[in-house]
Coordinates of C-alpha atoms and ligand atoms in Angstrom, one line a residue:
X105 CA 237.4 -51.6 56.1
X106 CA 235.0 -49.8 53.7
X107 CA 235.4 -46.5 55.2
X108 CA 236.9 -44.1 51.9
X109 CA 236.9 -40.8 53.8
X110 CA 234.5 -38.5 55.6
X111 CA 231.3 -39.4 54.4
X112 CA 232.4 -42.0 51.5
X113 CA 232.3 -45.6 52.2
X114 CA 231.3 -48.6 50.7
X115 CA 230.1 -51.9 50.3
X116 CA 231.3 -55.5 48.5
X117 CA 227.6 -56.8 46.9
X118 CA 229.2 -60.1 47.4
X119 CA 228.3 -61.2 43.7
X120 CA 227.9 -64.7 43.2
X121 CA 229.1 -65.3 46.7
X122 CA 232.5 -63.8 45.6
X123 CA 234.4 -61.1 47.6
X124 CA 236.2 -58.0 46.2
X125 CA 233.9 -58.6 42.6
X126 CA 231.9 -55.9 42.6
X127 CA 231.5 -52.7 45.0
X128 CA 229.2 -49.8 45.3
X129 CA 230.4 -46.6 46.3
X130 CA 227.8 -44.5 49.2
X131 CA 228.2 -40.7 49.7
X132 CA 226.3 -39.6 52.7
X133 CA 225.8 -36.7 55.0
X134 CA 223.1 -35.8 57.0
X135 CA 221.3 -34.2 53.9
X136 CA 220.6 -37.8 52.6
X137 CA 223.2 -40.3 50.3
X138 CA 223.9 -40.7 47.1
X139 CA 225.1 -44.8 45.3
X140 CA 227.5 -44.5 42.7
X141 CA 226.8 -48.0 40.6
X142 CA 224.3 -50.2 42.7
X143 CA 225.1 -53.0 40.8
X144 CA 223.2 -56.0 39.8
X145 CA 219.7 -56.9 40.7
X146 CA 220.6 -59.9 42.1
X147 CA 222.8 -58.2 44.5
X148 CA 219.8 -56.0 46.1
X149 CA 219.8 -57.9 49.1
X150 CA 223.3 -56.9 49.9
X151 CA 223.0 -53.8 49.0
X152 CA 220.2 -53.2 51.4
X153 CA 222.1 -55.4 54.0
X154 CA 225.5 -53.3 53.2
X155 CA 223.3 -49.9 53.4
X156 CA 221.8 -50.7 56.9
X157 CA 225.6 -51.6 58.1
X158 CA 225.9 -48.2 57.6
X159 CA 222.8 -46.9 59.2
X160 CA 221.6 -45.8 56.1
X161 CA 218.0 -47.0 54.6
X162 CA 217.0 -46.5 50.4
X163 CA 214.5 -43.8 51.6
X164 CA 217.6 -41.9 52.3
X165 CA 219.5 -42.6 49.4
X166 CA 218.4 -39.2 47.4
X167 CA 220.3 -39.7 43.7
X168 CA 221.8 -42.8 42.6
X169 CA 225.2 -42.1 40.3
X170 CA 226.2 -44.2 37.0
X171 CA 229.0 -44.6 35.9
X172 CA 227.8 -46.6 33.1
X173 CA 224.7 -48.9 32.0
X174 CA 226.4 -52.4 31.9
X175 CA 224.7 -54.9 33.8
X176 CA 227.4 -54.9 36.9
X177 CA 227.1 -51.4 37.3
X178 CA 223.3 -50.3 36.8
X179 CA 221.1 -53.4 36.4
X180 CA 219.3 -52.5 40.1
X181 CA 218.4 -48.9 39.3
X182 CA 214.9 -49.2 37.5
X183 CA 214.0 -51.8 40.7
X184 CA 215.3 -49.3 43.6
X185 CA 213.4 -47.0 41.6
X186 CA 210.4 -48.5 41.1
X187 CA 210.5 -49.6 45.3
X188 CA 211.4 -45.7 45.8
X189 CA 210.3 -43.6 43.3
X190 CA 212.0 -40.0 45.0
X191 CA 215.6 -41.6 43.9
X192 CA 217.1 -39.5 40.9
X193 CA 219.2 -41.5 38.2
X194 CA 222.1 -39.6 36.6
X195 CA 223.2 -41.5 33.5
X196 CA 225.4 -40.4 30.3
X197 CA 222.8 -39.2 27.3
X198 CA 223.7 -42.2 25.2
X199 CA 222.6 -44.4 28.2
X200 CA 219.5 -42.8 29.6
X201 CA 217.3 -44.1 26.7
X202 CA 218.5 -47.6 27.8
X203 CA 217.9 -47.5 31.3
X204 CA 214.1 -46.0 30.2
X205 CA 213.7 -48.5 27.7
X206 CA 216.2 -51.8 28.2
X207 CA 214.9 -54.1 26.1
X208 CA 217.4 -53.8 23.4
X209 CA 220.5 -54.1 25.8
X210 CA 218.8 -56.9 28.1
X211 CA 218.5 -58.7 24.3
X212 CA 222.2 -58.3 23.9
X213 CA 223.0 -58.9 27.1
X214 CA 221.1 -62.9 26.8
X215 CA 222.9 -63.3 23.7
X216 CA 226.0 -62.9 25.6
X217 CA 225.2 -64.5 28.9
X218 CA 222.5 -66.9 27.2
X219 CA 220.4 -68.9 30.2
X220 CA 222.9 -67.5 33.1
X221 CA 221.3 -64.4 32.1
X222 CA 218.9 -64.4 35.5
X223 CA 221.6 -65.9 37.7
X224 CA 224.2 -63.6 36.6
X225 CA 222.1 -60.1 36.9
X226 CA 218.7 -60.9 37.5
X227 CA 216.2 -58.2 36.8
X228 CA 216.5 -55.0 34.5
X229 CA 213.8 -52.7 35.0
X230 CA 213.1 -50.0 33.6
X231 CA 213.6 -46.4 35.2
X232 CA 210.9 -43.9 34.5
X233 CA 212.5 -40.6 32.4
X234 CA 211.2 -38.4 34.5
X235 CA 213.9 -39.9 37.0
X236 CA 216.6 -39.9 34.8
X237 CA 219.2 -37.3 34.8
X238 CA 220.9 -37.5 31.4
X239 CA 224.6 -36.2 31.3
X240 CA 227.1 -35.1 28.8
X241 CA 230.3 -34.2 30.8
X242 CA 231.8 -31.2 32.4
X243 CA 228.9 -30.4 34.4
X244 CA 228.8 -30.4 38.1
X245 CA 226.6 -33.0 40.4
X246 CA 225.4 -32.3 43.7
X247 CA 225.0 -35.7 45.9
X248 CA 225.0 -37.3 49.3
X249 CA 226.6 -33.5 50.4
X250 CA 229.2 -33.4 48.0
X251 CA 229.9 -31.7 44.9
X252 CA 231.3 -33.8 41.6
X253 CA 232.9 -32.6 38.7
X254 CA 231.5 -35.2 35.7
X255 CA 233.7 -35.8 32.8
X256 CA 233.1 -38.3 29.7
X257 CA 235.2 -41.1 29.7
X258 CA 234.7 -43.7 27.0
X259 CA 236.6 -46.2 26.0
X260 CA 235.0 -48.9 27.8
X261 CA 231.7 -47.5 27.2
X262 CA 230.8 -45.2 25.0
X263 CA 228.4 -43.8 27.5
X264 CA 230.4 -44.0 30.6
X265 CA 230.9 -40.8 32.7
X266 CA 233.2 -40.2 35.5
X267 CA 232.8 -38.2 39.2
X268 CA 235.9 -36.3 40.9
X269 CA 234.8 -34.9 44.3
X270 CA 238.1 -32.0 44.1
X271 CA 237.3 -31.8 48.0
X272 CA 238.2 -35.0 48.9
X273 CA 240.7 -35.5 46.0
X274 CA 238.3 -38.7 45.7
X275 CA 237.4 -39.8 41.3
X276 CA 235.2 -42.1 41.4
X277 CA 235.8 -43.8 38.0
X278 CA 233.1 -47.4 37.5
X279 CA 235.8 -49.2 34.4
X280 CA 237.7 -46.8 33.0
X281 CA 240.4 -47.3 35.6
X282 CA 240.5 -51.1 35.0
X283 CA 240.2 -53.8 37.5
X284 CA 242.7 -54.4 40.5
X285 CA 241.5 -56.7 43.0
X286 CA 243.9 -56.6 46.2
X287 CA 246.6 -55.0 44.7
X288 CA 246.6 -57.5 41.9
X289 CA 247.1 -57.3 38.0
X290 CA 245.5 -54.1 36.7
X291 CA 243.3 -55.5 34.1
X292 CA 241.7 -53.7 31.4
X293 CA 238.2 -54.7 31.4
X294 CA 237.3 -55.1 27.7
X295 CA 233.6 -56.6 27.0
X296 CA 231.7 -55.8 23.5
X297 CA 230.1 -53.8 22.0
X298 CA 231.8 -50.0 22.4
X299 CA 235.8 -51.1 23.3
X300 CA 237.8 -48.3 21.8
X301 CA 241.2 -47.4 22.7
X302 CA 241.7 -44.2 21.2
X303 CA 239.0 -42.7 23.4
X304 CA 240.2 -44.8 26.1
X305 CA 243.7 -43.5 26.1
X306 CA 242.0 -39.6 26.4
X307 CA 240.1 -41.1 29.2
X308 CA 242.4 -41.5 31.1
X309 CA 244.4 -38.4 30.7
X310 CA 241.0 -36.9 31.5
X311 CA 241.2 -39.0 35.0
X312 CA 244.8 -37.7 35.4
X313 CA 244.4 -34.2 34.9
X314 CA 241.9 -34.2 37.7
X315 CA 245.2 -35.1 39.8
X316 CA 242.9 -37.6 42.2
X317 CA 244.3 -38.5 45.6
X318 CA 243.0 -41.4 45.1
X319 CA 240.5 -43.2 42.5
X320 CA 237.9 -45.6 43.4
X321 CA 237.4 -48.7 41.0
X322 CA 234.0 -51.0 40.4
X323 CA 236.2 -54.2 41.0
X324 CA 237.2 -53.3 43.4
X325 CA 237.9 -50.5 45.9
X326 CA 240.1 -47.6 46.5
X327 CA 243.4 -47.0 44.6
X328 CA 245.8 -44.5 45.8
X329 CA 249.0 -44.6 43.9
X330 CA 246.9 -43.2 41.2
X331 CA 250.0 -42.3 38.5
X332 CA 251.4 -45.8 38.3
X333 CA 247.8 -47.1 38.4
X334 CA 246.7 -45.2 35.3
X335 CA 250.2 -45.7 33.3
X336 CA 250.1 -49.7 34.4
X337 CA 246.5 -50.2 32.9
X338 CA 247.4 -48.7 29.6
X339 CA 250.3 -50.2 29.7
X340 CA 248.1 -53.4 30.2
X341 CA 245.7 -51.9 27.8
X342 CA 247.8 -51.7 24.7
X343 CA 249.4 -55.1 26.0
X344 CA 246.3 -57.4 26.2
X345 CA 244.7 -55.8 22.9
X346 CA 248.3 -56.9 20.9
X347 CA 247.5 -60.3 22.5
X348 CA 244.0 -60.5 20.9
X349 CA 245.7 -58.8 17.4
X350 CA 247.5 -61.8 17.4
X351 CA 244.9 -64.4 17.9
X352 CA 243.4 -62.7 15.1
X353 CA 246.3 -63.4 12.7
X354 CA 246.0 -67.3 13.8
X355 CA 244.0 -69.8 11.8
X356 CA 241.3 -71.3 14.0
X357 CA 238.2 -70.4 15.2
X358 CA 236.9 -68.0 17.2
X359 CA 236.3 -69.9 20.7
X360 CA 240.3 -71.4 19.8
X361 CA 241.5 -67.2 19.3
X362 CA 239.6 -67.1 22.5
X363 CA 240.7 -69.4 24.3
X364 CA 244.4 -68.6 23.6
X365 CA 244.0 -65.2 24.6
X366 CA 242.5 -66.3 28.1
X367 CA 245.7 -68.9 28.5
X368 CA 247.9 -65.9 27.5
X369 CA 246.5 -63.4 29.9
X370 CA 246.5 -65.9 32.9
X371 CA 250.2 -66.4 31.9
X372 CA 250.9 -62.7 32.0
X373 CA 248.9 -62.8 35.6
X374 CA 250.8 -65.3 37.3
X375 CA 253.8 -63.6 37.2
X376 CA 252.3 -61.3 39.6
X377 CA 249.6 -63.2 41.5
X378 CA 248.8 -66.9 43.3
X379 CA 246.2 -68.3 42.3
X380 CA 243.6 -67.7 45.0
X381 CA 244.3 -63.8 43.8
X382 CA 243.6 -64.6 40.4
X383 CA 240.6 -66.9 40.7
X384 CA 238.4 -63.4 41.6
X385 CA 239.4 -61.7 38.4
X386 CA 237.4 -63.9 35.9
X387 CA 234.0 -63.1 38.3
X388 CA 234.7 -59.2 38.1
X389 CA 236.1 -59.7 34.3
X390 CA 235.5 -63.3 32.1
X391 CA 238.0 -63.6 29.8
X392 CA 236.2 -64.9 27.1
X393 CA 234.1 -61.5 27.2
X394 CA 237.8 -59.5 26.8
X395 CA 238.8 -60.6 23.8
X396 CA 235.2 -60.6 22.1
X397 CA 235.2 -57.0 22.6
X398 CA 239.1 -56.5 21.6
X399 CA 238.1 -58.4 18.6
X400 CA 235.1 -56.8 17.6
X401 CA 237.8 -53.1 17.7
X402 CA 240.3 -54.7 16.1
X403 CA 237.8 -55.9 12.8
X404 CA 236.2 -52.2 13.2
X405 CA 239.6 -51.3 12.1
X406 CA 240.1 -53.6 9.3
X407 CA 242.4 -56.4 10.7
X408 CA 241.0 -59.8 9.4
X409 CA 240.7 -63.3 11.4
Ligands
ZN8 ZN1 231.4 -52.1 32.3

């Protein structure tokens, strides 16, 4: 089923061969479409594959939609782009000067991921400024036939923007919602560098004064019982980051903090899910990833390990 409503569907990029990772939201009416989050280079092919399945081609995508620049989300604009050079980019201002120029976040990004770096993501190239729509929040979009309302959401990011359609009751909201994958543990998804949770916790007031019908998350899919949604991932949220405080206060190194945080959240997990349902969550989310950028907001703040 990847019907959302009229005219909003989408499609599971399949990443690395793995179901309900990663999705990409279309909007489409007869006056052209519009991807929220294309995702990863090196799930082009699916996209394409995904967009035929709907009778769509990329010369009829018109504007492409970020809700942030993190590999996952944005790494195949600049090569749709480049392919199709009518598509329009709409990016938060602190992002748009990364999606022109990458370098610097593909150089943090291969400290992260090291050599998995191509397999993971593939390509990030460049999109030309003259394609790139540079948002601050609280304007209005125009795409695939529908109008959004934009709002800044960090947290997550601290360039990551968010799109209600109040027509369809429909936010669609990349990471600041947090990860649910069939129904599963609401996980907060926490990478370095720009994890805040002050900002976060606005965020998603933010989402919930929208009053959506029904959000749509990155990994993975539609949400509809939006209240309990949004209070279970702060919930989570505060819960997870008192974990990796903890970790902090251990002696050790970082890989053991790291490692004790993982076996803590998968702890916390089971209670909920088997483990075929958890085994997707460290493909949408690695561990490892969450408490390095928990860590990194908790020694911002002063707290020592
Ligand atoms: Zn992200």
């Amino acid at each position: 089923m990847t019907v959302l409503s009229h005219g909003f569907s989408w499609i599971d990029l399949q990443f690395l061969g793995r179901r309900h990772a990663i999705a990409t939201a279309i909007v489409h009416s007869a006056a052209g479409a519009a991807l929220v989050d294309p995702g990863p280079t090196s799930c082009l092919e699916t996209l394409e594959l995904g967009l035929h399945g709907h009778g769509l081609r990329f010369a009829d995508v018109r504007k492409i939609l970020l809700t942030h620049i993190h590999l996952d989300h944005a790494g195949a604009a600049g090569t749709i782009v480049r392919a199709h050079p009518h598509i329009q980019v709409f990016v938060h201002e602190r992002g748009a000067t990364h999606m022109a120029e990458p370098q610097k976040l593909i150089d943090s990004a291969r400290r992260l991921y090291g050599d998995d770096m191509d397999r993971l993501w593939g390509e990030f190239a460049p999109v030309p400024r003259e394609n790139l729509i540079a948002l601050v929040g609280g304007e209005e979009v125009e795409a695939g036939g529908r109008r959004f309302e934009v709002a800044y959401t960090p947290g997550h990011a601290s360039h990551h923007v968010s799109y209600f359609d109040r027509a369809s009751g429909l936010a669609l909201v990349g990471d600041t919602a947090g990860v649910c994958i069939d129904g599963g543990y609401v996980l907060p998804p926490t990478p370095p560098p720009d994890i805040d949770l002050e900002a976060w916790r606005i965020s998603l007031d933010r989402i919930e004064a929208w009053s959506p019908d029904s959000l749509f998350l990155t990994h993975f899919g539609p949400v509809s019982s939006v209240r309990p949604h949004l209070q279970t991932l702060q919930h989570n949220l505060e819960h997870t980051a008192d974990i990796v405080r903890r970790t902090l206060a251990e002696p050790g190194t970082d890989d053991e903090r790291s490692r004790a945080f993982a076996e803590a959240l998968r702890h916390e997990m089971r209670k909920q899910m088997n483990d075929t349902q958890m085994a997707a969550y460290p493909v949408a989310a690695p561990f490892e990833m969450l408490w390095l950028g928990l860590a990194r907001y908790w020694r911002k703040k002063g707290v020592s390990g």
